XYZ file of C-alpha atoms in Angstrom:
510
model
C -45.149 139.344 -304.246
C -48.492 139.629 -302.581
C -50.893 142.166 -303.921
C -52.959 144.328 -301.564
C -56.578 143.276 -301.694
C -59.389 145.695 -302.235
C -61.643 146.110 -299.221
C -64.857 144.174 -299.575
C -68.261 145.140 -298.275
C -68.145 145.282 -294.437
C -69.668 142.383 -292.594
C -72.828 143.050 -290.509
C -71.124 142.781 -287.118
C -68.487 145.251 -288.240
C -71.182 147.677 -289.340
C -73.049 147.289 -286.062
C -70.008 148.071 -283.952
C -69.078 150.998 -286.166
C -72.568 152.344 -285.682
C -72.232 152.091 -281.902
C -68.824 153.741 -281.905
C -69.325 156.496 -284.476
C -73.089 157.054 -284.303
C -73.783 156.027 -287.904
C -76.795 154.134 -289.212
C -77.037 150.368 -289.035
C -79.225 147.680 -290.583
C -79.167 144.139 -289.194
C -77.749 141.189 -291.157
C -76.431 137.671 -290.367
C -73.189 137.585 -288.444
C -69.901 136.406 -289.969
C -67.771 133.514 -288.856
C -64.622 133.874 -286.805
C -61.282 132.112 -286.346
C -60.739 130.034 -283.252
C -58.273 132.533 -281.791
C -61.178 134.931 -281.260
C -63.722 132.562 -279.736
C -64.055 134.659 -276.605
C -65.853 137.292 -278.692
C -68.535 134.886 -279.921
C -71.971 134.309 -278.508
C -73.106 130.799 -277.693
C -75.244 130.688 -280.825
C -72.245 131.480 -283.044
C -69.852 128.841 -281.748
C -70.798 126.209 -284.323
C -69.636 128.555 -287.112
C -65.991 128.547 -286.028
C -63.546 127.074 -288.557
C -60.574 125.662 -286.670
C -58.664 124.867 -289.875
C -57.877 128.461 -290.728
C -54.319 129.631 -290.425
C -53.267 131.812 -287.528
C -53.133 135.483 -288.247
C -50.309 137.845 -287.459
C -50.557 141.549 -286.991
C -47.248 142.977 -288.181
C -47.978 143.462 -291.863
C -50.879 143.406 -294.302
C -49.476 140.472 -296.279
C -49.218 138.321 -293.116
C -52.509 139.536 -291.624
C -54.696 138.572 -294.553
C -55.848 135.414 -296.265
C -57.423 134.837 -299.635
C -60.930 134.676 -298.196
C -60.895 137.230 -295.363
C -61.419 140.970 -295.891
C -58.921 143.501 -294.615
C -59.585 146.811 -292.892
C -57.013 149.540 -293.407
C -55.906 151.547 -290.375
C -54.456 154.413 -292.406
C -57.481 156.690 -291.970
C -57.306 159.191 -289.135
C -60.396 157.920 -287.348
C -59.118 154.329 -287.186
C -55.582 155.005 -286.025
C -56.773 154.911 -282.430
C -57.420 151.188 -282.864
C -53.741 150.349 -283.383
C -51.799 148.507 -280.688
C -48.469 149.797 -282.041
C -47.508 152.367 -284.704
C -46.467 149.770 -287.305
C -49.925 148.293 -287.722
C -51.549 149.216 -291.027
C -54.334 146.643 -291.448
C -56.520 144.251 -289.480
C -58.606 141.259 -290.302
C -62.339 141.641 -289.835
C -62.276 139.711 -286.566
C -59.369 141.717 -285.209
C -61.176 144.874 -286.243
C -64.271 143.750 -284.356
C -62.218 143.040 -281.251
C -60.567 146.476 -281.328
C -63.915 148.214 -281.846
C -65.396 146.327 -278.932
C -62.490 147.281 -276.716
C -62.711 150.930 -277.728
C -66.450 151.000 -277.118
C -66.081 149.524 -273.624
C -63.459 152.124 -272.783
C -65.894 154.889 -273.676
C -68.945 153.172 -272.154
C -67.830 151.097 -269.138
C -69.859 148.053 -268.310
C -72.340 148.744 -265.465
C -71.585 147.033 -262.172
C -74.820 145.066 -262.102
C -73.963 143.436 -265.453
C -70.561 142.084 -264.431
C -72.033 138.975 -262.908
C -74.846 136.849 -264.239
C -78.029 137.244 -262.245
C -79.606 134.033 -261.060
C -82.719 133.317 -263.088
C -84.267 131.047 -260.494
C -84.702 131.363 -256.752
C -84.917 127.623 -256.133
C -82.582 127.831 -253.176
C -84.479 130.901 -251.977
C -83.838 131.991 -248.439
C -81.421 129.111 -247.735
C -78.952 130.408 -250.315
C -79.442 133.955 -249.081
C -78.738 133.100 -245.460
C -75.713 130.942 -246.310
C -73.895 133.775 -248.100
C -71.172 135.557 -246.172
C -71.095 138.646 -248.362
C -73.815 141.161 -249.036
C -75.067 142.766 -252.190
C -73.208 145.989 -251.523
C -69.565 146.526 -252.260
C -66.991 149.182 -251.442
C -68.909 150.283 -248.380
C -67.089 152.986 -246.428
C -66.278 152.177 -242.837
C -68.203 155.230 -241.640
C -70.139 157.569 -243.883
C -70.159 161.155 -242.655
C -73.085 163.056 -244.085
C -73.145 166.796 -244.467
C -76.313 168.887 -244.263
C -77.898 170.359 -247.344
C -78.130 167.735 -250.057
C -78.330 163.954 -249.969
C -76.927 161.751 -252.742
C -79.794 159.398 -253.508
C -81.040 157.559 -256.575
C -84.158 155.616 -257.379
C -84.019 151.896 -258.130
C -86.679 149.528 -259.368
C -89.482 148.855 -256.897
C -88.504 146.280 -254.297
C -91.736 144.330 -254.829
C -91.916 144.553 -258.614
C -91.713 140.750 -258.819
C -95.183 140.640 -257.229
C -96.616 143.664 -259.005
C -99.315 141.592 -260.707
C -100.605 140.081 -257.455
C -102.959 142.995 -256.646
C -101.965 142.724 -252.995
C -103.355 146.076 -251.885
C -101.800 148.581 -249.526
C -98.270 147.959 -248.256
C -98.871 147.759 -244.518
C -95.468 146.904 -243.069
C -91.793 146.786 -244.104
C -88.830 145.148 -242.384
C -85.253 144.603 -243.576
C -83.286 141.616 -242.314
C -80.928 142.802 -239.520
C -77.812 141.347 -241.174
C -76.104 143.426 -243.860
C -75.002 140.204 -245.587
C -78.612 139.059 -246.093
C -80.422 141.456 -248.470
C -83.897 140.327 -247.428
C -86.958 142.577 -247.229
C -90.259 141.462 -245.703
C -93.349 143.220 -247.061
C -96.746 142.833 -245.386
C -99.771 143.845 -247.440
C -103.504 144.341 -247.044
C -104.293 140.882 -248.454
C -102.821 139.405 -245.235
C -99.767 138.075 -246.988
C -96.105 138.574 -246.161
C -93.708 138.395 -249.096
C -89.947 138.013 -248.773
C -87.833 139.654 -251.481
C -84.141 139.316 -252.276
C -83.331 143.007 -252.656
C -80.584 143.600 -255.223
C -81.596 146.957 -256.699
C -82.329 145.316 -260.040
C -84.901 142.522 -260.214
C -85.392 141.809 -256.463
C -86.851 138.306 -256.963
C -89.672 137.026 -254.770
C -88.414 134.257 -252.485
C -91.407 133.282 -250.374
C -95.031 134.200 -249.689
C -96.665 133.613 -246.302
C -100.455 133.723 -246.054
C -101.982 134.655 -242.685
C -105.758 134.668 -243.235
C -106.557 135.252 -239.550
C -104.064 138.073 -238.954
C -104.693 141.571 -240.344
C -101.354 143.362 -240.636
C -100.375 146.823 -239.424
C -97.299 149.029 -239.675
C -95.515 147.268 -236.793
C -96.579 143.697 -237.628
C -93.203 142.492 -238.955
C -90.175 142.196 -236.674
C -87.007 140.221 -237.394
C -85.258 138.611 -234.457
C -81.906 140.408 -233.885
C -80.062 137.204 -234.798
C -81.876 137.126 -238.141
C -82.977 133.527 -237.634
C -86.722 134.151 -237.527
C -89.482 136.612 -238.344
C -92.164 137.580 -235.819
C -95.619 138.279 -237.245
C -98.142 139.986 -234.971
C -101.090 142.344 -235.181
C -104.423 143.304 -233.650
C -105.110 139.742 -232.545
C -104.312 137.873 -229.314
C -101.825 135.580 -231.034
C -98.630 135.762 -233.062
C -96.724 133.632 -235.558
C -93.000 132.912 -235.873
C -91.493 132.019 -239.237
C -88.182 130.147 -239.082
C -86.031 131.399 -241.954
C -83.553 128.532 -241.832
C -86.131 125.777 -241.901
C -88.585 127.698 -244.041
C -91.612 126.885 -241.922
C -94.024 128.419 -239.425
C -93.228 127.360 -235.858
C -96.756 127.926 -234.543
C -99.038 127.124 -237.430
C -102.183 127.772 -235.389
C -100.712 130.838 -233.703
C -99.457 131.325 -230.168
C -100.840 133.517 -227.402
C -98.963 135.202 -224.598
C -99.948 132.487 -222.161
C -99.525 129.444 -224.367
C -100.938 127.903 -227.516
C -103.790 129.616 -229.302
C -106.005 128.337 -232.078
C -106.081 131.246 -234.525
C -108.526 129.394 -236.761
C -111.272 130.104 -234.212
C -110.295 133.743 -233.694
C -113.071 136.284 -233.825
C -112.941 139.444 -235.894
C -111.846 141.510 -232.893
C -111.000 140.858 -229.235
C -114.121 140.591 -227.121
C -114.791 143.170 -224.459
C -114.850 141.977 -220.864
C -118.338 142.187 -219.354
C -118.872 144.894 -216.755
C -117.908 143.667 -213.321
C -115.840 140.759 -214.588
C -112.342 140.416 -213.169
C -109.249 140.260 -215.306
C -107.728 136.835 -215.686
C -105.234 135.074 -217.862
C -108.067 134.208 -220.234
C -109.155 137.790 -220.638
C -105.560 138.901 -220.946
C -105.207 136.548 -223.868
C -107.689 138.722 -225.755
C -105.169 141.558 -225.902
C -103.937 142.508 -229.336
C -100.199 142.142 -229.891
C -99.749 144.924 -232.419
C -96.783 146.684 -230.768
C -93.747 144.489 -230.088
C -90.016 145.021 -229.704
C -87.019 142.708 -229.201
C -84.150 143.783 -226.979
C -80.832 144.144 -228.794
C -79.662 140.664 -227.736
C -82.926 139.015 -228.728
C -83.470 137.518 -225.272
C -86.611 139.450 -224.287
C -89.648 140.399 -226.338
C -91.669 143.355 -225.051
C -95.350 143.308 -226.014
C -97.719 146.232 -225.442
C -100.958 145.041 -223.870
C -104.128 146.714 -222.676
C -104.228 149.547 -220.172
C -100.546 150.434 -220.395
C -99.251 146.941 -219.617
C -95.930 145.875 -221.120
C -95.532 142.102 -221.054
C -91.984 140.740 -221.054
C -91.549 137.387 -222.809
C -88.534 135.159 -222.219
C -87.426 134.544 -225.810
C -84.001 133.145 -224.973
C -85.397 129.862 -223.654
C -87.490 129.411 -226.778
C -90.722 128.966 -224.823
C -91.929 132.557 -225.194
C -93.374 132.636 -221.664
C -94.397 135.882 -219.955
C -91.953 136.429 -217.085
C -93.142 139.838 -215.884
C -95.321 142.847 -216.686
C -94.493 146.553 -216.489
C -97.240 149.113 -215.945
C -97.521 152.518 -217.630
C -100.218 155.126 -216.997
C -101.938 154.844 -220.382
C -102.101 152.650 -223.460
C -98.921 152.322 -225.486
C -98.133 153.977 -228.811
C -94.547 152.885 -229.389
C -91.585 151.082 -227.799
C -87.880 150.613 -228.494
C -84.817 149.398 -226.611
C -81.918 151.673 -225.732
C -78.292 150.763 -225.183
C -77.288 147.165 -224.623
C -80.860 146.037 -224.138
C -81.311 146.933 -220.473
C -83.504 150.013 -220.922
C -86.910 150.041 -222.582
C -88.362 153.362 -223.785
C -92.149 153.569 -224.115
C -94.476 156.292 -225.413
C -98.051 156.350 -224.125
C -101.264 157.780 -225.487
C -100.945 160.570 -222.887
C -97.746 161.760 -224.626
C -95.638 160.539 -221.715
C -92.256 158.907 -222.192
C -91.288 156.117 -219.773
C -87.755 154.765 -219.423
C -87.664 151.353 -217.770
C -84.719 149.490 -216.297
C -85.959 146.052 -217.283
C -83.393 144.204 -215.193
C -84.580 145.878 -212.002
C -88.200 146.215 -213.182
C -88.382 149.892 -212.273
C -89.096 153.161 -214.059
C -85.955 155.262 -213.918
C -87.400 158.322 -215.647
C -90.747 159.668 -216.798
C -91.554 162.910 -218.580
C -94.142 164.416 -220.893
C -93.528 165.345 -224.501
C -93.369 169.117 -224.889
C -96.722 170.459 -226.070
C -98.242 167.009 -225.886
C -101.728 166.257 -224.623
C -103.883 163.177 -224.441
C -104.098 161.494 -227.806
C -101.640 163.811 -229.554
C -98.621 161.492 -229.564
C -98.563 159.210 -232.590
C -95.120 157.629 -232.932
C -91.586 157.635 -231.550
C -88.119 156.618 -232.670
C -84.637 156.907 -231.247
C -80.965 156.119 -231.669
C -78.314 154.521 -229.502
C -76.348 157.789 -229.368
C -79.034 159.760 -227.537
C -81.444 161.112 -230.157
C -85.185 160.767 -229.574
C -88.007 161.991 -231.820
C -91.730 162.110 -231.032
C -94.307 162.773 -233.745
C -97.754 164.211 -233.081
C -101.134 164.358 -234.789
C -100.480 167.998 -235.703
C -97.511 167.148 -237.916
C -94.916 168.514 -235.489
C -91.916 166.376 -234.555
C -90.076 167.139 -231.316
C -86.420 166.108 -231.421
C -84.579 165.604 -228.125
C -80.897 165.116 -227.464
C -79.718 163.351 -224.299
C -83.249 163.278 -222.864
C -82.896 159.627 -221.869
C -80.255 160.083 -219.177
C -80.982 158.070 -216.047
C -81.804 159.911 -212.833
C -82.460 163.343 -214.342
C -85.554 164.962 -212.836
C -86.000 167.989 -215.057
C -88.567 168.232 -217.824
C -86.549 168.038 -221.041
C -87.109 170.585 -223.753
C -86.903 169.717 -227.432
C -83.625 170.574 -229.083
C -85.774 171.535 -232.057
C -89.355 171.160 -233.224
C -89.620 170.222 -236.887
C -92.655 171.533 -238.738
C -92.134 170.134 -242.225
C -95.341 168.087 -242.133
C -98.825 169.552 -241.898
C -100.792 166.375 -241.130
C -100.484 163.669 -238.479
C -97.083 161.981 -238.337
C -97.624 158.282 -239.001
C -94.065 157.055 -239.624
C -90.754 157.958 -237.967
C -87.479 156.142 -238.528
C -83.776 156.772 -237.875
C -81.181 155.029 -239.995
C -78.576 152.770 -238.395
C -76.056 155.480 -237.455
C -78.519 158.262 -236.641
C -77.426 160.553 -239.481
C -80.744 160.412 -241.325
C -84.272 160.536 -239.944
C -87.290 159.877 -242.144
C -90.685 161.255 -241.169
C -93.891 160.838 -243.121
C -97.653 161.257 -243.008
C -100.115 158.908 -244.641
C -102.862 161.538 -244.652
C -101.261 163.692 -247.352
C -99.788 162.690 -250.692
C -95.987 162.795 -250.989
C -95.655 163.859 -247.332
C -92.104 162.713 -246.579
C -88.998 164.537 -245.412
C -85.488 163.333 -244.635
C -83.738 165.196 -241.826
C -80.046 165.485 -240.949
C -80.150 165.094 -237.117
C -76.728 166.610 -236.279
C -77.795 169.911 -237.861
C -81.567 169.351 -237.449
C -82.178 170.512 -241.010
C -84.029 168.764 -243.813
C -82.193 167.685 -246.942
C -83.221 170.209 -249.576
C -82.745 168.228 -252.784
C -84.988 165.250 -252.041
C -87.798 164.442 -252.270
C -88.757 166.800 -255.064
C -92.220 167.776 -256.255
C -91.979 165.109 -258.963
C -90.952 162.225 -256.676
C -93.805 159.679 -256.983
C -94.207 158.743 -253.325
C -97.998 158.652 -253.001
C -99.619 158.200 -249.588
C -96.869 156.655 -247.464
C -97.733 153.795 -245.131
C -94.364 152.388 -244.020
C -90.639 153.209 -244.063
C -87.509 151.208 -243.338
C -83.743 151.520 -243.818
C -81.504 148.566 -244.609
C -79.001 147.600 -241.857
C -76.206 149.633 -243.457
C -78.533 152.376 -244.776
C -77.674 151.649 -248.404
C -81.365 151.185 -249.133
C -84.434 153.184 -248.173
C -87.734 151.365 -248.722
C -91.021 153.285 -248.819
C -94.425 151.585 -248.941
C -97.601 153.331 -250.043
C -101.350 152.797 -250.300
C -101.081 151.655 -253.914
C -99.135 148.586 -252.817
C -95.802 149.711 -254.232
C -92.555 149.507 -252.280
C -90.342 152.239 -253.686
C -86.624 151.547 -253.349
C -83.907 154.199 -253.159
C -80.136 153.908 -252.924
C -78.325 156.270 -250.532
C -75.000 156.639 -252.331
C -72.879 157.711 -249.341
C -73.418 154.340 -247.703
C -71.999 152.098 -250.408
C -72.129 151.083 -254.058
C -74.446 148.334 -255.210
C -72.830 145.301 -256.771
C -74.416 142.291 -258.374
C -75.292 139.067 -256.579
C -73.270 136.062 -257.702
């Protein structure tokens, strides 16, 4: 007749798990060995300790569940009864006890979603692997998030550019998310004239590629992804631009390209030269125009480029040659442009606070009106949505929001649906999210000057940002294609990353 063994001193792993479960003290010690039936609970470093010659262990009685050399844990105490799989169990081996404790602990503290899949430690495949994936980094996304006014569910993640935090890159000048929701790619342009591509996952966001453009100073609108997601356009206050092919991982025009053909950026001067008095405009002088403001139509067939004197040059991008096919003329220099609808209408804001709506197919202006309260030089930026919202920010901090002001053929002077006065300094960044339910507006001139607005109700979300949100002086804003992420760049070179919870839960990248 077998005699019940006295319980020996607990092994270190047992003590550690008990400490996690019951909140008791713990001191580290070497881990014990385990039978082969429990190998799934071992770490890689412990595998060589497994003794495959031990007898299998049952769990119906103490005499069958124990061996001469293995300690036994009694389940008769009240606090351990919860570990039983059935009422008849009275004792467990040390390894069984460890397994039950682990299971109980994971029930109480579920494993976080980002830890369910091993993160890749290397980005050797880089952008190629990112573009070849058919699934994004966000799971359980609702088909259509419907936001309510008042409060916004938002949480802070690690900085999107933390992988390059030690590079001392300077101010974050420009931000651009890849247009495909299945490619979590963020382009960040900084004051050191470098563009860095990050794989945004909400956790480590590894750096994939760095592009150095020594002849091209970057601005807020310097980075534009082609709507197909195949390439990245890089432009600025210079008469040339670059195109980076994401699939091939190379610059298509290494010396830069001008509007009227090739351009040697290595000989570019610090700023475009002024035309001498009395000289006539020509293609050569036109080449000196900066290409800071650009916009692709929704199909990616035409690139609109704001030139000097209110000119809007239309480039044929579909053919791949990038040739200027026509030029539209506005009454003053351009501040902002974006395409409405299926790509046929181009909306432009001038320095005179006038809004032009162009039918690009027919090359005619179908509507023109002045921003309410606007005067020369007051308009700073503009943004809009495909469902009729339009917002114009001014140098006074006011933002006029219009609804259905882009209708073709209307002759009346539209009035703002509402004027938002949440900012007290010049509006330098305006951005709607993909479905027009959130609008971000910010000012670089004042610290922490950012507000998120709910356009359907034209009210600001009251719970964020708070007085303790470390935004700094904001230089750039962008939403991810599905609005799961909000990226905010500042003068300190940080790209703050926030997760908008209504638009989907983050899951790990496999």
